[in-house]
Coordinates of C-alpha atoms in Angstrom, one line a residue:
Chain D
M1 CA -3.8 -24.6 2.7
T2 CA -3.8 -22.6 -0.7
I3 CA -7.0 -21.1 -2.2
K4 CA -6.2 -23.3 -5.3
K5 CA -6.4 -26.6 -3.2
A6 CA -9.4 -25.1 -1.1
R7 CA -11.3 -24.6 -4.4
E8 CA -10.6 -28.2 -5.4
L9 CA -11.9 -29.6 -2.1
L10 CA -15.0 -27.2 -2.0
D11 CA -16.0 -28.3 -5.5
K12 CA -15.5 -32.1 -4.7
K13 CA -17.5 -31.6 -1.4
E14 CA -14.5 -32.9 0.5
I15 CA -14.7 -29.7 2.7
S16 CA -17.5 -27.0 3.3
A17 CA -17.2 -23.2 3.2
K18 CA -18.4 -23.4 6.9
E19 CA -15.4 -25.6 7.8
L20 CA -13.1 -23.6 6.0
A21 CA -14.4 -20.3 7.8
E22 CA -14.4 -22.1 11.2
G23 CA -10.8 -23.1 10.6
A24 CA -9.8 -19.4 10.1
L25 CA -11.9 -18.2 13.0
L26 CA -10.2 -20.7 15.4
Q27 CA -6.8 -19.3 14.2
I28 CA -8.3 -16.1 15.0
E29 CA -9.4 -17.0 18.4
K30 CA -5.9 -18.6 19.2
R31 CA -3.6 -15.7 18.1
N32 CA -5.4 -12.6 17.3
K33 CA -5.1 -11.1 20.8
E34 CA -1.4 -11.6 20.7
L35 CA -0.6 -10.5 17.2
N36 CA -3.3 -7.8 16.8
V37 CA -4.1 -8.6 13.3
F38 CA -7.9 -7.8 13.0
L39 CA -9.5 -4.5 14.3
E40 CA -12.7 -6.3 14.0
V41 CA -14.0 -9.8 13.2
Y42 CA -17.2 -9.8 11.2
D43 CA -20.1 -11.3 13.3
D44 CA -21.6 -12.8 10.1
V45 CA -18.7 -15.0 8.9
L46 CA -20.6 -18.2 9.3
K47 CA -23.8 -16.6 7.6
Q48 CA -21.4 -15.5 4.8
A49 CA -20.0 -19.2 4.4
E50 CA -23.5 -20.8 4.4
D51 CA -24.5 -18.3 1.6
A52 CA -21.4 -19.3 -0.5
Q53 CA -22.1 -23.0 0.2
K54 CA -25.5 -22.7 -1.2
L55 CA -23.9 -21.4 -4.6
I56 CA -21.3 -24.3 -4.6
D57 CA -24.0 -26.8 -3.8
S58 CA -25.9 -25.6 -6.8
K59 CA -22.8 -25.7 -8.9
K60 CA -22.6 -22.0 -9.4
S61 CA -19.4 -21.3 -7.6
S62 CA -16.6 -19.0 -9.0
E63 CA -12.9 -19.2 -8.3
L64 CA -13.2 -17.5 -5.0
T65 CA -16.7 -18.7 -3.6
G66 CA -16.6 -19.6 0.0
I67 CA -12.9 -18.6 0.4
P68 CA -12.0 -16.8 3.8
L69 CA -10.4 -13.4 2.8
A70 CA -9.3 -10.6 5.0
V71 CA -9.8 -6.9 3.9
K72 CA -7.4 -4.0 4.9
D73 CA -9.2 -1.1 7.0
N74 CA -9.1 1.5 4.3
I75 CA -11.2 -0.5 1.8
L76 CA -14.9 0.2 2.1
I77 CA -17.6 -2.3 2.2
K78 CA -21.2 -0.7 2.5
G79 CA -22.6 -0.9 5.9
R80 CA -19.4 -2.1 7.7
K81 CA -17.1 -0.1 9.8
A82 CA -13.7 1.3 7.9
S83 CA -11.5 3.4 10.2
A84 CA -8.1 3.4 8.3
A85 CA -6.8 2.6 11.8
S86 CA -7.5 6.1 12.8
K87 CA -9.2 7.9 15.7
I88 CA -10.8 10.3 13.3
L89 CA -12.7 7.7 11.6
E90 CA -13.2 5.5 14.8
N91 CA -17.0 5.1 14.2
Y92 CA -17.3 5.5 10.6
T93 CA -19.5 3.0 8.6
A94 CA -19.0 2.9 5.0
T95 CA -21.7 4.4 2.9
Y96 CA -20.7 2.5 -0.4
T97 CA -18.5 -0.4 -1.4
A98 CA -15.1 -0.3 -3.2
T99 CA -15.1 -1.7 -6.5
A100 CA -12.4 -4.3 -5.5
A101 CA -14.4 -5.5 -2.5
Q102 CA -17.7 -5.7 -4.7
K103 CA -16.0 -7.8 -7.3
L104 CA -15.0 -10.2 -4.4
L105 CA -18.6 -10.0 -3.0
D106 CA -20.0 -10.9 -6.4
Q107 CA -17.8 -14.1 -6.3
S108 CA -19.3 -14.8 -2.7
V109 CA -16.0 -14.8 -0.7
V110 CA -16.2 -15.0 2.9
F111 CA -14.8 -11.8 4.4
M112 CA -13.5 -12.5 8.0
G113 CA -12.9 -8.8 9.1
R114 CA -11.0 -5.7 8.7
T115 CA -7.2 -5.7 9.4
N116 CA -4.9 -3.5 11.3
M117 CA -2.6 -0.9 9.3
D118 CA -0.5 2.2 9.6
E119 CA -3.1 5.1 10.2
F120 CA -4.3 5.9 6.6
A121 CA -1.6 3.6 5.2
M122 CA 1.3 6.0 6.3
G123 CA 4.0 3.8 7.6
G124 CA 6.1 0.6 7.0
S125 CA 5.5 -1.2 10.3
T126 CA 2.0 -0.9 11.6
E127 CA 3.3 0.9 14.5
N128 CA 1.4 4.1 13.3
S129 CA -2.0 2.3 14.0
A130 CA -4.1 4.2 16.5
Y131 CA -5.1 0.8 17.8
G132 CA -1.8 -0.7 18.7
V133 CA 1.1 -2.4 16.7
T134 CA 0.7 -5.8 14.6
K135 CA 3.0 -8.3 15.7
N136 CA 5.3 -10.5 13.5
P137 CA 4.1 -14.1 13.8
H138 CA 7.7 -15.2 13.3
D139 CA 8.8 -13.2 16.0
T140 CA 6.5 -11.3 18.2
E141 CA 9.0 -8.8 19.3
R142 CA 9.2 -7.5 15.7
V143 CA 7.0 -5.6 13.6
A144 CA 4.9 -7.2 10.7
G145 CA 5.8 -4.5 8.4
G146 CA 3.4 -2.0 7.0
S147 CA 1.2 -0.4 6.0
S148 CA -0.8 -3.6 5.2
G149 CA 0.7 -5.2 8.2
G150 CA -2.6 -6.9 9.4
S151 CA -3.3 -8.3 6.0
A152 CA 0.0 -10.0 5.8
V153 CA -0.3 -11.6 9.1
A154 CA -3.7 -12.7 8.6
V155 CA -2.4 -14.8 5.7
A156 CA 0.9 -15.8 7.4
A157 CA -0.9 -17.1 10.4
D158 CA -3.7 -18.9 8.5
M159 CA -6.6 -16.4 9.7
A160 CA -7.6 -15.9 6.2
M161 CA -6.4 -17.5 3.0
G162 CA -5.7 -14.3 1.3
A163 CA -6.2 -10.6 1.8
L164 CA -6.5 -7.4 0.2
G165 CA -3.9 -4.6 1.1
S166 CA -3.1 -1.3 -0.6
D167 CA 0.4 -0.2 -1.8
T168 CA 1.6 3.5 -2.0
G169 CA 5.2 3.0 -1.6
G170 CA 5.6 -0.8 -0.7
S171 CA 2.7 -1.1 1.7
V172 CA 1.9 -4.6 0.2
R173 CA 5.2 -5.8 -0.6
E174 CA 7.3 -4.9 2.6
P175 CA 4.9 -6.6 5.1
A176 CA 4.6 -9.6 2.7
S177 CA 8.3 -9.9 2.8
F178 CA 8.7 -9.5 6.7
C179 CA 6.0 -12.1 7.3
G180 CA 7.1 -14.7 4.5
V181 CA 4.1 -14.5 2.0
V182 CA 3.5 -13.2 -1.4
G183 CA 2.5 -9.7 -2.3
L184 CA 1.5 -8.1 -5.5
K185 CA 1.5 -4.3 -6.4
P186 CA -0.3 -4.3 -9.5
T187 CA 0.2 -1.8 -12.4
Y188 CA -1.1 1.6 -11.5
G189 CA -4.8 1.8 -12.5
S190 CA -5.2 -2.1 -13.0
V191 CA -7.4 -2.2 -9.9
S192 CA -9.9 0.5 -9.4
R193 CA -9.2 2.9 -6.4
Y194 CA -12.9 3.6 -6.2
G195 CA -13.6 2.9 -2.4
L196 CA -10.0 2.8 -1.2
M197 CA -9.4 5.7 1.1
A198 CA -7.1 8.0 -0.8
M199 CA -3.6 8.5 0.4
G200 CA -1.3 9.5 -2.7
S201 CA -3.6 9.2 -5.5
S202 CA -1.0 9.0 -8.5
L203 CA 0.6 6.1 -6.5
D204 CA -1.9 4.2 -4.7
V205 CA -3.2 0.7 -5.9
I206 CA -5.1 -2.2 -4.2
G207 CA -3.1 -5.3 -4.2
P208 CA -3.6 -9.0 -3.1
I209 CA -1.4 -10.9 -0.5
G210 CA -1.4 -14.8 -0.5
K211 CA 0.5 -17.9 0.3
T212 CA 1.4 -18.7 -3.3
V213 CA 1.8 -16.8 -6.5
S214 CA -1.3 -18.8 -7.9
D215 CA -3.2 -17.6 -5.1
V216 CA -2.1 -13.9 -5.7
E217 CA -3.0 -14.2 -9.4
I218 CA -6.5 -15.6 -8.8
I219 CA -7.3 -12.6 -6.5
F220 CA -5.7 -10.1 -8.9
D221 CA -7.8 -11.7 -11.8
A222 CA -10.9 -11.3 -9.6
I223 CA -10.5 -7.5 -8.7
K224 CA -8.8 -6.0 -11.9
G225 CA -10.3 -4.1 -14.6
K226 CA -11.6 -0.6 -15.9
D227 CA -14.1 0.7 -13.7
K228 CA -16.3 3.8 -14.6
Y229 CA -15.8 5.2 -11.0
D230 CA -12.3 5.5 -11.3
S231 CA -11.1 7.5 -14.4
T232 CA -7.5 6.3 -14.0
S233 CA -8.4 2.6 -14.2
I234 CA -7.5 0.5 -17.1
D235 CA -8.2 -3.0 -18.6
I236 CA -5.3 -5.4 -18.9
S237 CA -5.5 -8.6 -20.4
P238 CA -3.1 -11.5 -20.2
L239 CA -2.8 -11.6 -24.1
S240 CA -2.0 -8.0 -24.6
P241 CA 0.5 -6.2 -25.2
S242 CA 1.9 -9.2 -27.0
Y243 CA 5.1 -9.2 -25.1
I244 CA 8.3 -10.5 -26.8
K245 CA 10.5 -12.1 -24.2
R246 CA 14.1 -10.4 -24.5
G247 CA 15.9 -13.7 -23.6
K248 CA 17.3 -16.3 -26.1
E249 CA 15.1 -19.3 -27.0
G250 CA 11.9 -17.9 -25.1
K251 CA 13.8 -17.8 -22.0
M252 CA 13.2 -14.7 -19.8
K253 CA 15.9 -12.4 -19.0
I254 CA 16.1 -10.6 -15.5
G255 CA 18.0 -7.5 -15.0
V256 CA 19.9 -6.9 -11.7
P257 CA 20.7 -3.0 -10.8
Y258 CA 23.8 -4.3 -8.7
H259 CA 24.7 -0.7 -8.0
I260 CA 21.8 -0.2 -5.9
L261 CA 22.9 -3.0 -3.5
D262 CA 26.0 -1.0 -2.7
Q263 CA 24.0 1.7 -0.8
K264 CA 24.5 2.0 2.9
G265 CA 22.0 0.5 5.4
I266 CA 21.4 -2.9 3.4
S267 CA 21.8 -5.9 5.9
D268 CA 24.2 -8.6 5.2
D269 CA 21.6 -11.1 5.3
V270 CA 19.7 -9.4 2.6
K271 CA 22.9 -9.1 0.2
K272 CA 23.5 -12.7 0.7
N273 CA 20.0 -13.8 0.1
T274 CA 19.6 -11.7 -3.0
D275 CA 22.9 -13.4 -4.4
E276 CA 21.4 -16.9 -3.4
S277 CA 18.0 -15.9 -5.2
I278 CA 20.0 -14.9 -8.3
E279 CA 21.8 -18.1 -8.4
K280 CA 18.4 -20.0 -7.9
L281 CA 16.8 -18.2 -10.8
K282 CA 20.0 -19.0 -13.0
N283 CA 19.8 -22.7 -12.2
L284 CA 16.2 -22.5 -13.2
G285 CA 17.0 -21.4 -16.6
F286 CA 16.5 -17.5 -16.3
E287 CA 19.1 -15.3 -17.9
I288 CA 20.6 -12.8 -15.5
Q289 CA 22.1 -9.5 -16.8
E290 CA 23.5 -6.3 -15.0
I291 CA 21.6 -3.3 -15.8
K292 CA 22.1 0.4 -14.9
L293 CA 19.2 2.6 -13.7
P294 CA 21.5 5.8 -12.9
N295 CA 18.5 7.8 -11.0
I296 CA 16.9 5.0 -9.1
D297 CA 18.8 6.2 -5.9
K298 CA 16.6 9.4 -6.2
S299 CA 13.2 7.5 -6.1
L300 CA 12.9 7.6 -2.3
A301 CA 13.4 11.5 -2.4
V302 CA 10.9 11.6 -5.2
Y303 CA 8.5 9.7 -3.3
Y304 CA 8.8 11.7 0.1
I305 CA 8.0 14.9 -2.0
V306 CA 5.1 13.6 -4.3
M307 CA 3.5 11.4 -1.6
P308 CA 3.1 14.2 1.2
A309 CA 2.0 16.5 -1.4
E310 CA -0.8 14.3 -2.4
V311 CA -1.5 13.3 1.3
S312 CA -1.9 17.1 2.4
S313 CA -4.6 17.6 -0.2
N314 CA -6.3 14.2 0.3
M315 CA -6.5 14.5 3.9
A316 CA -8.2 17.8 3.9
R317 CA -11.6 15.9 3.7
Y318 CA -11.2 14.9 7.3
D319 CA -12.5 18.2 8.9
G320 CA -15.0 17.0 11.5
I321 CA -17.9 18.5 9.6
K322 CA -19.5 15.7 7.3
Y323 CA -18.4 12.4 9.0
G324 CA -16.1 10.9 11.5
L325 CA -14.7 12.6 14.7
S326 CA -15.8 16.1 15.4
V327 CA -14.2 17.8 18.3
P328 CA -16.3 20.9 19.5
G329 CA -14.7 24.3 19.5
K330 CA -15.9 27.9 20.0
N331 CA -15.8 28.7 16.2
L332 CA -15.7 26.7 12.8
L333 CA -11.8 27.2 12.4
E334 CA -11.4 25.6 16.0
V335 CA -13.6 22.7 15.2
Y336 CA -11.4 22.1 12.1
K337 CA -8.0 22.6 14.0
K338 CA -9.1 20.5 17.2
T339 CA -10.5 17.7 15.2
R340 CA -7.7 17.3 13.0
G341 CA -5.1 17.9 15.9
E342 CA -6.7 15.2 18.3
G343 CA -8.0 12.9 15.4
F344 CA -4.8 12.3 13.4
G345 CA -1.8 10.6 14.6
K346 CA 1.7 11.8 14.6
E347 CA 2.7 10.5 11.3
V348 CA -0.3 11.6 9.5
R349 CA 0.1 15.1 10.9
R350 CA 3.9 15.2 9.9
R351 CA 3.1 14.2 6.3
I352 CA 0.5 16.8 5.9
I353 CA 2.7 19.5 7.2
L354 CA 5.5 18.4 5.1
G355 CA 3.1 18.3 2.0
T356 CA 1.9 21.6 2.8
Y357 CA 5.6 22.8 2.9
V358 CA 6.6 21.4 -0.5
L359 CA 3.6 22.8 -2.1
S360 CA 3.8 26.2 -0.7
S361 CA 4.7 28.9 -3.3
G362 CA 8.1 29.7 -2.3
Y363 CA 9.5 26.0 -2.3
Y364 CA 7.1 24.3 -5.1
D365 CA 9.8 24.7 -7.8
A366 CA 12.5 23.5 -5.7
Y367 CA 10.7 20.3 -4.5
Y368 CA 7.4 19.3 -6.1
S369 CA 8.2 20.7 -9.7
K370 CA 11.7 19.1 -9.4
A371 CA 10.3 15.8 -8.2
M372 CA 7.8 15.5 -11.0
A373 CA 10.6 15.9 -13.4
A374 CA 12.6 13.4 -11.8
R375 CA 9.5 11.0 -11.7
K376 CA 9.7 11.3 -15.5
I377 CA 13.3 10.6 -15.9
I378 CA 13.1 7.5 -13.6
G379 CA 10.2 6.4 -15.7
L380 CA 12.2 6.5 -19.0
E381 CA 15.0 4.9 -17.5
F382 CA 12.8 2.0 -16.7
A383 CA 11.5 1.9 -20.0
E384 CA 14.8 1.9 -21.5
A385 CA 15.9 -1.1 -19.0
F386 CA 12.8 -2.9 -20.4
E387 CA 14.1 -2.7 -23.9
K388 CA 16.7 -5.2 -22.6
V389 CA 15.3 -7.3 -20.0
D390 CA 11.8 -8.9 -19.1
A391 CA 11.9 -8.0 -15.5
I392 CA 14.1 -6.4 -12.8
L393 CA 15.1 -7.9 -9.5
T394 CA 16.0 -6.1 -6.2
P395 CA 15.5 -7.2 -2.6
T396 CA 12.0 -6.2 -1.1
A397 CA 13.4 -4.5 1.9
P398 CA 16.9 -3.4 3.1
S399 CA 16.6 -5.8 6.2
P400 CA 14.5 -8.4 7.8
A401 CA 11.6 -7.4 10.2
F402 CA 13.1 -4.9 12.7
K403 CA 12.2 -4.7 16.4
I404 CA 9.1 -2.9 17.6
G405 CA 10.0 0.6 18.7
E406 CA 13.5 0.3 17.0
K407 CA 13.2 3.0 14.5
S408 CA 12.2 6.0 16.3
D409 CA 13.5 8.6 13.8
P410 CA 10.9 9.2 10.8
L411 CA 13.6 9.5 8.2
E412 CA 15.3 6.1 9.4
M413 CA 11.8 4.7 9.0
Y414 CA 11.3 6.0 5.4
L415 CA 14.6 4.3 4.2
A416 CA 12.9 0.9 4.7
D417 CA 10.9 1.8 1.4
I418 CA 14.1 2.3 -0.7
F419 CA 13.5 -0.7 -2.9
T420 CA 9.7 -0.5 -3.0
V421 CA 8.8 3.1 -3.8
T422 CA 10.2 3.1 -7.4
A423 CA 7.5 0.7 -8.7
N424 CA 4.8 3.2 -7.5
I425 CA 6.8 6.2 -9.0
V426 CA 6.8 4.5 -12.4
G427 CA 3.6 2.8 -12.2
V428 CA 4.9 -0.7 -13.0
P429 CA 3.5 -4.0 -11.3
A430 CA 5.9 -5.4 -8.7
L431 CA 5.8 -8.8 -7.0
S432 CA 7.5 -9.7 -3.5
L433 CA 8.3 -13.2 -3.1
P434 CA 9.6 -15.1 0.0
S435 CA 13.2 -16.0 -0.7
G436 CA 14.4 -17.5 2.4
F437 CA 15.3 -16.6 6.1
A438 CA 17.9 -14.4 7.8
S439 CA 20.6 -16.9 9.1
P440 CA 20.8 -16.8 13.0
K441 CA 23.9 -15.5 14.3
P442 CA 25.3 -16.2 17.6
S443 CA 26.9 -12.8 18.3
A444 CA 24.7 -9.7 19.2
E445 CA 27.1 -7.1 18.0
A446 CA 25.4 -6.3 14.6
G447 CA 22.1 -4.3 15.7
F448 CA 19.3 -5.8 13.3
S449 CA 21.2 -8.9 12.7
E450 CA 20.7 -10.2 15.9
I451 CA 18.1 -12.9 15.6
N452 CA 17.9 -14.9 19.0
G453 CA 17.7 -18.2 17.1
K454 CA 14.4 -17.1 15.4
K455 CA 14.1 -17.4 11.7
L456 CA 13.0 -14.1 10.0
P457 CA 11.5 -14.3 6.5
L458 CA 13.3 -12.4 3.5
G459 CA 11.8 -11.4 0.2
I460 CA 12.9 -10.5 -3.2
Q461 CA 11.1 -8.3 -5.5
L462 CA 10.4 -8.7 -9.3
M463 CA 9.3 -5.5 -11.4
S464 CA 8.0 -5.6 -15.0
P465 CA 6.8 -3.4 -17.7
H466 CA 3.2 -1.8 -17.3
S467 CA 0.3 -4.4 -17.6
S468 CA 2.7 -7.3 -17.7
E469 CA 1.8 -9.1 -14.3
N470 CA 1.9 -12.2 -16.4
I471 CA 5.5 -12.1 -16.5
L472 CA 5.9 -11.8 -12.6
F473 CA 3.4 -14.7 -12.1
E474 CA 5.6 -16.8 -14.4
I475 CA 8.9 -16.2 -12.9
G476 CA 7.4 -16.3 -9.5
K477 CA 5.8 -19.5 -10.0
Y478 CA 9.2 -21.1 -11.0
F479 CA 11.0 -19.6 -8.2
L480 CA 8.7 -21.1 -5.4
G481 CA 8.3 -24.4 -7.2
E482 CA 4.7 -24.1 -8.1
V483 CA 5.5 -25.1 -11.6
S484 CA 8.6 -26.5 -13.2
H485 CA 10.1 -27.1 -16.6
Chain R
M1 CA 16.7 25.5 9.0
I2 CA 12.9 25.5 9.6
S3 CA 12.0 27.6 12.6
K4 CA 9.2 26.5 15.0
E5 CA 7.4 29.7 14.0
E6 CA 7.3 28.2 10.3
I7 CA 6.0 24.8 11.6
K8 CA 3.1 26.9 13.4
K9 CA 2.3 28.8 10.4
L10 CA 2.3 25.5 8.2
A11 CA 0.1 23.7 10.8
D12 CA -2.3 26.7 10.8
L13 CA -2.6 26.6 7.0
A14 CA -3.3 22.8 7.2
R15 CA -5.8 23.5 10.0
I16 CA -4.1 21.1 12.6
E17 CA -3.5 22.1 16.2
I18 CA 0.0 21.1 17.3
G19 CA 1.4 21.7 20.8
E20 CA 4.6 23.8 21.4
E21 CA 6.5 20.7 22.3
E22 CA 5.5 19.0 19.1
Q23 CA 6.3 21.9 16.9
A24 CA 9.9 22.1 18.0
K25 CA 10.3 18.3 17.5
L26 CA 8.5 18.5 14.1
A27 CA 11.1 21.3 13.0
L28 CA 14.0 19.2 13.8
E29 CA 12.5 16.0 11.9
M30 CA 11.4 18.4 9.0
D31 CA 14.9 19.5 8.7
A32 CA 16.4 16.1 8.3
I33 CA 13.7 14.9 6.0
L34 CA 14.0 18.2 3.6
D35 CA 17.9 17.7 3.7
Y36 CA 17.4 14.3 2.4
V37 CA 14.8 14.8 -0.2
G38 CA 16.8 17.9 -1.4
Q39 CA 19.1 15.5 -3.2
I40 CA 16.5 15.6 -6.1
S41 CA 18.2 18.9 -7.1
E42 CA 21.2 16.6 -8.1
I43 CA 19.2 14.5 -10.8
S44 CA 21.3 14.3 -13.9
E45 CA 19.5 16.3 -16.6
G46 CA 20.0 14.5 -19.9
S47 CA 18.3 15.5 -23.0
A48 CA 15.4 13.6 -21.7
F49 CA 14.9 16.1 -19.0
P50 CA 11.3 17.4 -19.5
S51 CA 10.5 21.0 -19.0
P52 CA 7.4 21.6 -16.6
E53 CA 4.3 22.8 -18.5
Q54 CA 1.9 24.6 -16.4
G55 CA -1.9 24.7 -16.7
E56 CA -5.1 23.2 -15.6
G57 CA -6.7 20.2 -17.6
H58 CA -3.5 20.3 -20.1
A59 CA -0.5 18.1 -20.1
I60 CA 1.5 18.8 -17.0
V61 CA 4.9 17.6 -16.2
G62 CA 5.5 14.0 -17.2
G63 CA 3.1 14.2 -20.2
E64 CA 0.2 12.9 -18.0
V65 CA -3.1 14.2 -19.1
N66 CA -6.5 14.4 -17.3
I67 CA -9.4 12.0 -18.3
M68 CA -12.7 13.9 -18.6
R69 CA -16.2 12.8 -19.1
E70 CA -19.5 14.6 -19.7
D71 CA -21.4 15.6 -16.5
E72 CA -24.5 13.6 -17.4
N73 CA -26.9 10.9 -15.8
P74 CA -26.7 12.2 -12.4
T75 CA -27.7 9.7 -9.6
A76 CA -31.3 10.3 -8.6
S77 CA -31.7 12.6 -5.8
G78 CA -31.8 10.9 -2.4
T79 CA -30.1 7.7 -3.5
Y80 CA -27.5 7.8 -0.8
S81 CA -28.9 10.4 1.5
K82 CA -30.1 8.0 4.4
E83 CA -26.5 6.6 4.7
L84 CA -24.7 9.8 4.3
I85 CA -27.0 11.6 6.7
A86 CA -26.3 9.0 9.5
E87 CA -22.8 9.7 9.3
F88 CA -23.3 13.4 10.1
P89 CA -21.6 14.4 13.5
R90 CA -24.1 17.0 14.2
K91 CA -27.4 17.3 12.5
E92 CA -30.8 18.9 13.0
G93 CA -33.5 16.9 11.2
N94 CA -32.0 16.0 7.7
Y95 CA -29.7 19.0 7.9
L96 CA -26.0 19.1 8.7
K97 CA -25.4 21.4 11.5
V98 CA -22.3 23.7 11.8
K99 CA -20.9 26.5 13.6
K100 CA -21.8 29.8 12.2
I101 CA -19.4 30.9 9.4
L102 CA -19.5 34.7 9.8

């Protein structure tokens, strides 16, 4: 059931908030053990539902009152545990509430629990969780994607009607694509980062995951807005900027940078599905235009310099002194080193060291400085492209969900972010839409194309100019058949 | 090529204890990653290429600026103390306990 439908039924008293919560709890009971979605299911879910019902009964409900939602384990809710799926915060209880979570609490949503993720959101498969991998509900031998893998599966497996994730380089969109649901990475700053554990502060944004574009839009509208606790936050209104559609007769124009589809490592299933999705959009009346983004192929390199640089400074706060894990040592330095050595997992350690390297005095100019300049150039290329088209289409990921343990080499894993990181580098909004399934192949010769008769979801990604989420929602609703001409 | 010793030095700077075996593995992985990200040196430098400006609080590379506000109206002392103190790994009364620094 969609959030939109549930709202109708709740307000018409055809279903109660408690029944919705019980439905979600039943799904959790059935499949959470197998899929490893929730790190904790809150023990007051039914109490939350009863409180929401009181508001509904007195006709004081808002759009999300009584709707069961899941929250990623790196978003704080005061008094509840938040561990970022790390050993270093295993027993940490949040001392304040994230603005995005508070805005949902203000509407009396029902928070089901906190979802599994790659440790501190560093990864694209949820394999980097200190608490075990989250499995893909479409094929449990495969990853759910990441880092918001738990949030995507919670929605895909009906354990919640929507979820919050966070997206630094694709962490909402890639798992949404792997699990066949809708995921939005909003414009940088449109959702407050207050209370989101920082990873790459110039890239991070909280984003919603849902079954439909309308549901994602409802959650986004609830959490967005300028916040005095985040100086980078901004207000966006659906009416401004007054955006002139580029296509003829009010038709929207979608640009496709075909040249990036020729890169190595993109599966045939994805290429075929992208072509089919473009055809579908044409048939729906959208104009398609080829565009060139000459430096987009450098995006991933820029990302894997800027992000670890920011990670290395953001992770400095976990030192075993103020909160979280503290491993005893014979002096202060040893407390730091042992706590961080034992508390952080491999990938977090790797990124801190990489960041320390690219920021060190001898290499700063060759890496960080160069990456910041490249970031600006890619941004200018996007601005130029958006003079001609309303949105840009790419696949969300270069392949369907891969097998658990398949990508043991870190660089190989990073390449899965190739289409998603650009939106974070440029700060524009991006939406991943389910666009079909990888077609089963009888022969097992082609690595990740081997499907074993199981249908694996694929996704396409749309990007649009800053603060124009409305364009993404409009195209997305046509694409998924939520509206028609 | 990054040596094992360099990895050890970086880990020390980042205050992370890393075992011998992992140092060697990390050196190999870092080489591959740095080789890949090194391609940004090939970025086409058109007329739009911005020159890096240095300086704290000023426009930095990319023209981004810091957003400042007056440091005023502080939260009343003690507002969050109870929750924060409850998270201290080691404490004595309401004091955070640490190893001696000197």
